[in-house]
CSV table of C-alpha atoms in Angstrom, one decimal:
chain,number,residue,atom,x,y,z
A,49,UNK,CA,-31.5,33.1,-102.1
A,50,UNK,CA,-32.3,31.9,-98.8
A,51,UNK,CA,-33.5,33.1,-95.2
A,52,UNK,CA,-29.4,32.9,-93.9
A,53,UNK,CA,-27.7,34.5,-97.1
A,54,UNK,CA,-30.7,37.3,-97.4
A,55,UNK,CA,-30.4,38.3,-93.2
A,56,UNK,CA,-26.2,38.1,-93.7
A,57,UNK,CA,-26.6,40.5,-96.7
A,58,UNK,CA,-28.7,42.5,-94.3
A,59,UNK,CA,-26.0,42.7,-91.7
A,60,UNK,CA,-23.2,43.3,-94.3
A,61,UNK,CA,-25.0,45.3,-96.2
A,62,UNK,CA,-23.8,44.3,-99.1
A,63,UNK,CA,-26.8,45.6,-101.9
A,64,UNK,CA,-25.0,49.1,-100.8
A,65,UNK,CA,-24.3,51.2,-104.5
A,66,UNK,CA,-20.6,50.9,-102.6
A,67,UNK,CA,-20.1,47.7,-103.8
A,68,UNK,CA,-20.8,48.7,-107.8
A,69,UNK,CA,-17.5,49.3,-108.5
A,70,UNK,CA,-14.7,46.8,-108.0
A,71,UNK,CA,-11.4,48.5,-106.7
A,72,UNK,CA,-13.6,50.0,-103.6
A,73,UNK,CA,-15.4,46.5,-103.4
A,74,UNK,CA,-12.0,44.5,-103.4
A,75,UNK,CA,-10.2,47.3,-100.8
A,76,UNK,CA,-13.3,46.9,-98.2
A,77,UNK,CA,-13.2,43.2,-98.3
A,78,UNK,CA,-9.4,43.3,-97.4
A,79,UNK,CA,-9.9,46.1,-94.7
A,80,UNK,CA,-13.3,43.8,-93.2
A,81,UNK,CA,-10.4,40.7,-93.1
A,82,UNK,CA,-7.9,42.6,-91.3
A,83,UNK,CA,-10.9,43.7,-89.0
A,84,UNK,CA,-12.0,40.5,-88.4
A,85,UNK,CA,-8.8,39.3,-87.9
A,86,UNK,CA,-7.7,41.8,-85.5
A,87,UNK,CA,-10.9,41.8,-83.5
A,88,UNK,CA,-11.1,37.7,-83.2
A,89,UNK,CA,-7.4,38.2,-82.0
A,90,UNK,CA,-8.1,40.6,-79.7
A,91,UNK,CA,-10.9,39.0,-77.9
A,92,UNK,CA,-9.3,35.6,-77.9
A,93,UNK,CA,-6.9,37.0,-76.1
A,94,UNK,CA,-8.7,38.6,-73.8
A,95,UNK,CA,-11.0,35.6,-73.2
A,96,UNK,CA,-8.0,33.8,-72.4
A,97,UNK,CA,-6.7,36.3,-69.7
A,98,UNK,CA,-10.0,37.5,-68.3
A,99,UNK,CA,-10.8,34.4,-66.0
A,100,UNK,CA,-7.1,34.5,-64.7
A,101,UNK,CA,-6.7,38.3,-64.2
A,102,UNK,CA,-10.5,39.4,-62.9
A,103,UNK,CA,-11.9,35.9,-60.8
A,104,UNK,CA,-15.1,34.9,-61.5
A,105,UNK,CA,-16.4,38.3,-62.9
A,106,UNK,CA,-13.5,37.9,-65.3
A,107,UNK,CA,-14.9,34.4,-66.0
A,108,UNK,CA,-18.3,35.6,-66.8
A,109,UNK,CA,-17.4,38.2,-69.3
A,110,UNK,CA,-14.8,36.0,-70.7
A,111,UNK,CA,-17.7,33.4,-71.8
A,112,UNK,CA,-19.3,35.9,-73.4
A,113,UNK,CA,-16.8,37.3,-75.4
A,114,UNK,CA,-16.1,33.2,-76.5
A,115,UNK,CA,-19.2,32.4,-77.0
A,116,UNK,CA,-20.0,36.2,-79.2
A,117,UNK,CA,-16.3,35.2,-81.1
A,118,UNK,CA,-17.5,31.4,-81.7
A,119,UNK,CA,-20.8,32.6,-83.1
A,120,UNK,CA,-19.7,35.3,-85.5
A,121,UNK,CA,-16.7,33.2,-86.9
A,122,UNK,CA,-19.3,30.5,-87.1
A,123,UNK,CA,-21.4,32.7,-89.2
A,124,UNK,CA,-18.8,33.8,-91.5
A,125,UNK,CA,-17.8,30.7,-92.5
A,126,UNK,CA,-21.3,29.4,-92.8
A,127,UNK,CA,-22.3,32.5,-95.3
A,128,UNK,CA,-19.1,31.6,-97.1
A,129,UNK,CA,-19.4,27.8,-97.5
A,130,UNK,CA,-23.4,28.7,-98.5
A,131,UNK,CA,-21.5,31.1,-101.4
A,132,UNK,CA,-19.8,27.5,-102.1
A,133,UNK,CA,-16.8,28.6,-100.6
A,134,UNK,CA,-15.1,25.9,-98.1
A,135,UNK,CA,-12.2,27.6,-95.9
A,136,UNK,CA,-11.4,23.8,-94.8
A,137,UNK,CA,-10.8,22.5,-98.3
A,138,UNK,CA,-9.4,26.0,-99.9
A,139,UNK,CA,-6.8,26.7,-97.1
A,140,UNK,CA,-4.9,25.1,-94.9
A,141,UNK,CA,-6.7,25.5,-91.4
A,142,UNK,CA,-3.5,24.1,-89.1
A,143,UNK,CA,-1.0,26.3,-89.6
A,144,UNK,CA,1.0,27.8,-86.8
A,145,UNK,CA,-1.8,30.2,-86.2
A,146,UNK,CA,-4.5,28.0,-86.2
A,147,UNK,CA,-2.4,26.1,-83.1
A,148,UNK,CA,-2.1,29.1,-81.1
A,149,UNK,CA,-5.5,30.1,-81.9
A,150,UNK,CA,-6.9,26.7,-80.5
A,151,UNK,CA,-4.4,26.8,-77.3
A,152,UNK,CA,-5.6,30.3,-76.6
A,153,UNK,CA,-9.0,29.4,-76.9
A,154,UNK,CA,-8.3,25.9,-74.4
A,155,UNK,CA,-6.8,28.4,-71.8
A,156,UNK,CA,-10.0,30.3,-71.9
A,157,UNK,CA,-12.7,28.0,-71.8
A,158,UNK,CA,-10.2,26.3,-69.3
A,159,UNK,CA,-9.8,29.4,-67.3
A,160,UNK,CA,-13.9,30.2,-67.5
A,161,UNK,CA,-14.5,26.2,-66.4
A,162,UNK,CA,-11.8,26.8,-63.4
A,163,UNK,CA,-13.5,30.1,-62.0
A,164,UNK,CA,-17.0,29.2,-62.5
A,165,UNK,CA,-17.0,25.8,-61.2
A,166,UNK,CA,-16.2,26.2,-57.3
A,167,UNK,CA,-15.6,22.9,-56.4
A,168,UNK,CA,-14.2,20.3,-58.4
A,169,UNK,CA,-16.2,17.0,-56.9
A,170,UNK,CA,-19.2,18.2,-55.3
A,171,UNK,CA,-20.4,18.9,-59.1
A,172,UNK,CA,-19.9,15.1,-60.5
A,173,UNK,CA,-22.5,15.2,-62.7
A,174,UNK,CA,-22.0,18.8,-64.5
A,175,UNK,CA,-18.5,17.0,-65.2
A,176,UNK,CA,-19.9,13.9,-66.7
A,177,UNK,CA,-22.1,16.0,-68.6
A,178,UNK,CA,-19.5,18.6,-70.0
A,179,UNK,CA,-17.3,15.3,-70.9
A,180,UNK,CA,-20.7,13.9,-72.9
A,181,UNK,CA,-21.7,17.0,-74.4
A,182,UNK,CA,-18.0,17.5,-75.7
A,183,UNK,CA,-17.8,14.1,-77.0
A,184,UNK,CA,-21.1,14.3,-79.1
A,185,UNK,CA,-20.0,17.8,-79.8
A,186,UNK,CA,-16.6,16.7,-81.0
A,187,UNK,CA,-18.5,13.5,-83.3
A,188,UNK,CA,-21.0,16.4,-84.5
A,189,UNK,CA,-17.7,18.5,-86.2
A,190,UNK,CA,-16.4,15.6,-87.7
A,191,UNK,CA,-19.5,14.3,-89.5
A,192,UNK,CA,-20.0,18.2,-90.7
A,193,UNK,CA,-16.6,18.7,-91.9
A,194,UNK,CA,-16.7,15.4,-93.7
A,195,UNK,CA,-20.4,16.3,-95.1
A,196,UNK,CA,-18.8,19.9,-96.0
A,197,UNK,CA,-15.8,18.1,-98.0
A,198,UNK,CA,-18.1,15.3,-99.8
A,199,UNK,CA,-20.5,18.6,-100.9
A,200,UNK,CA,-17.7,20.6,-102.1
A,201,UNK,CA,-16.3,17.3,-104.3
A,202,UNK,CA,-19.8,17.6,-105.6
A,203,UNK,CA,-19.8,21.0,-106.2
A,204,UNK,CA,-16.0,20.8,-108.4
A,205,UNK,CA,-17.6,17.6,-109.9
A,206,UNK,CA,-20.2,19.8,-111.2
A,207,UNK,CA,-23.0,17.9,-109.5
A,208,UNK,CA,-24.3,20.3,-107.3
């Protein structure tokens, strides 16, 4: 077991005497779904309003509920796909929530770029950048997702 399953264990604690039986087991992971459903809900939406309703200190607080939302989701899936479990190959992603998950999530990083960058020309270079860094960014999912799909064919294949 590695560094990253062993620390997410940690958090979850999931070596709890709890877990030994498997009605309260199953129950938990359904009410920890719903939690982490409602929360990432929640605070999406919130990030999205923030910048719009409370200015700039709106903004700030609004990043850091993204970025805190980004990283735990980011997390979860990553403890999942190490358990050989891919959400992108064993669900489909793009459903109508997944859409207004993503616009909700535009309107806030759009929202936290609008009220934290003051003026629009005099900053040429932080655009330039921002464009670069989310074009390498954008090329960096792709080649993961690709390398996720090509490990899990392995795994089914019986390679891995």
């Amino acid at each position: 077991m590695n560094v990253f399953i062993k620390a997410l264990r940690v958090v979850g604690d999931l070596d709890d005497e709890f877990y030994d039986d498997e009605r309260q087991r199953d129950v938990w992971n359904e009410a920890s779904a719903i939690g982490f459903q409602l929360f990432s809900w929640t605070a999406t939406i919130g990030a999205a309003i923030l910048p719009w309703l409370a200015g700039v200190t709106g903004a700030w607080i609004s990043l850091g509920i993204l970025i805190t939302t980004t990283v735990i989701s980011v997390l979860t899936i990553g403890y999942a796909r190490s358990r050989n479990v891919d959400i992108y190959t064993a669900s489909r992603v793009w459903r109508l929530r997944g859409f207004v998950v993503s616009a909700l999530l535009l309107v806030g990083y759009f929202g936290v770029l609008a009220r934290l960058q003051p003026d629009f020309r005099a900053e040429a270079s932080s655009w330039v950048g921002g464009f670069v860094g989310a074009v390498i960014g954008g090329g960096a999912v792709i080649l993961i997702i690709r390398r996720m799909r090509k490990r899990n064919a392995r795994f089914e294949a019986g390679e891995i």
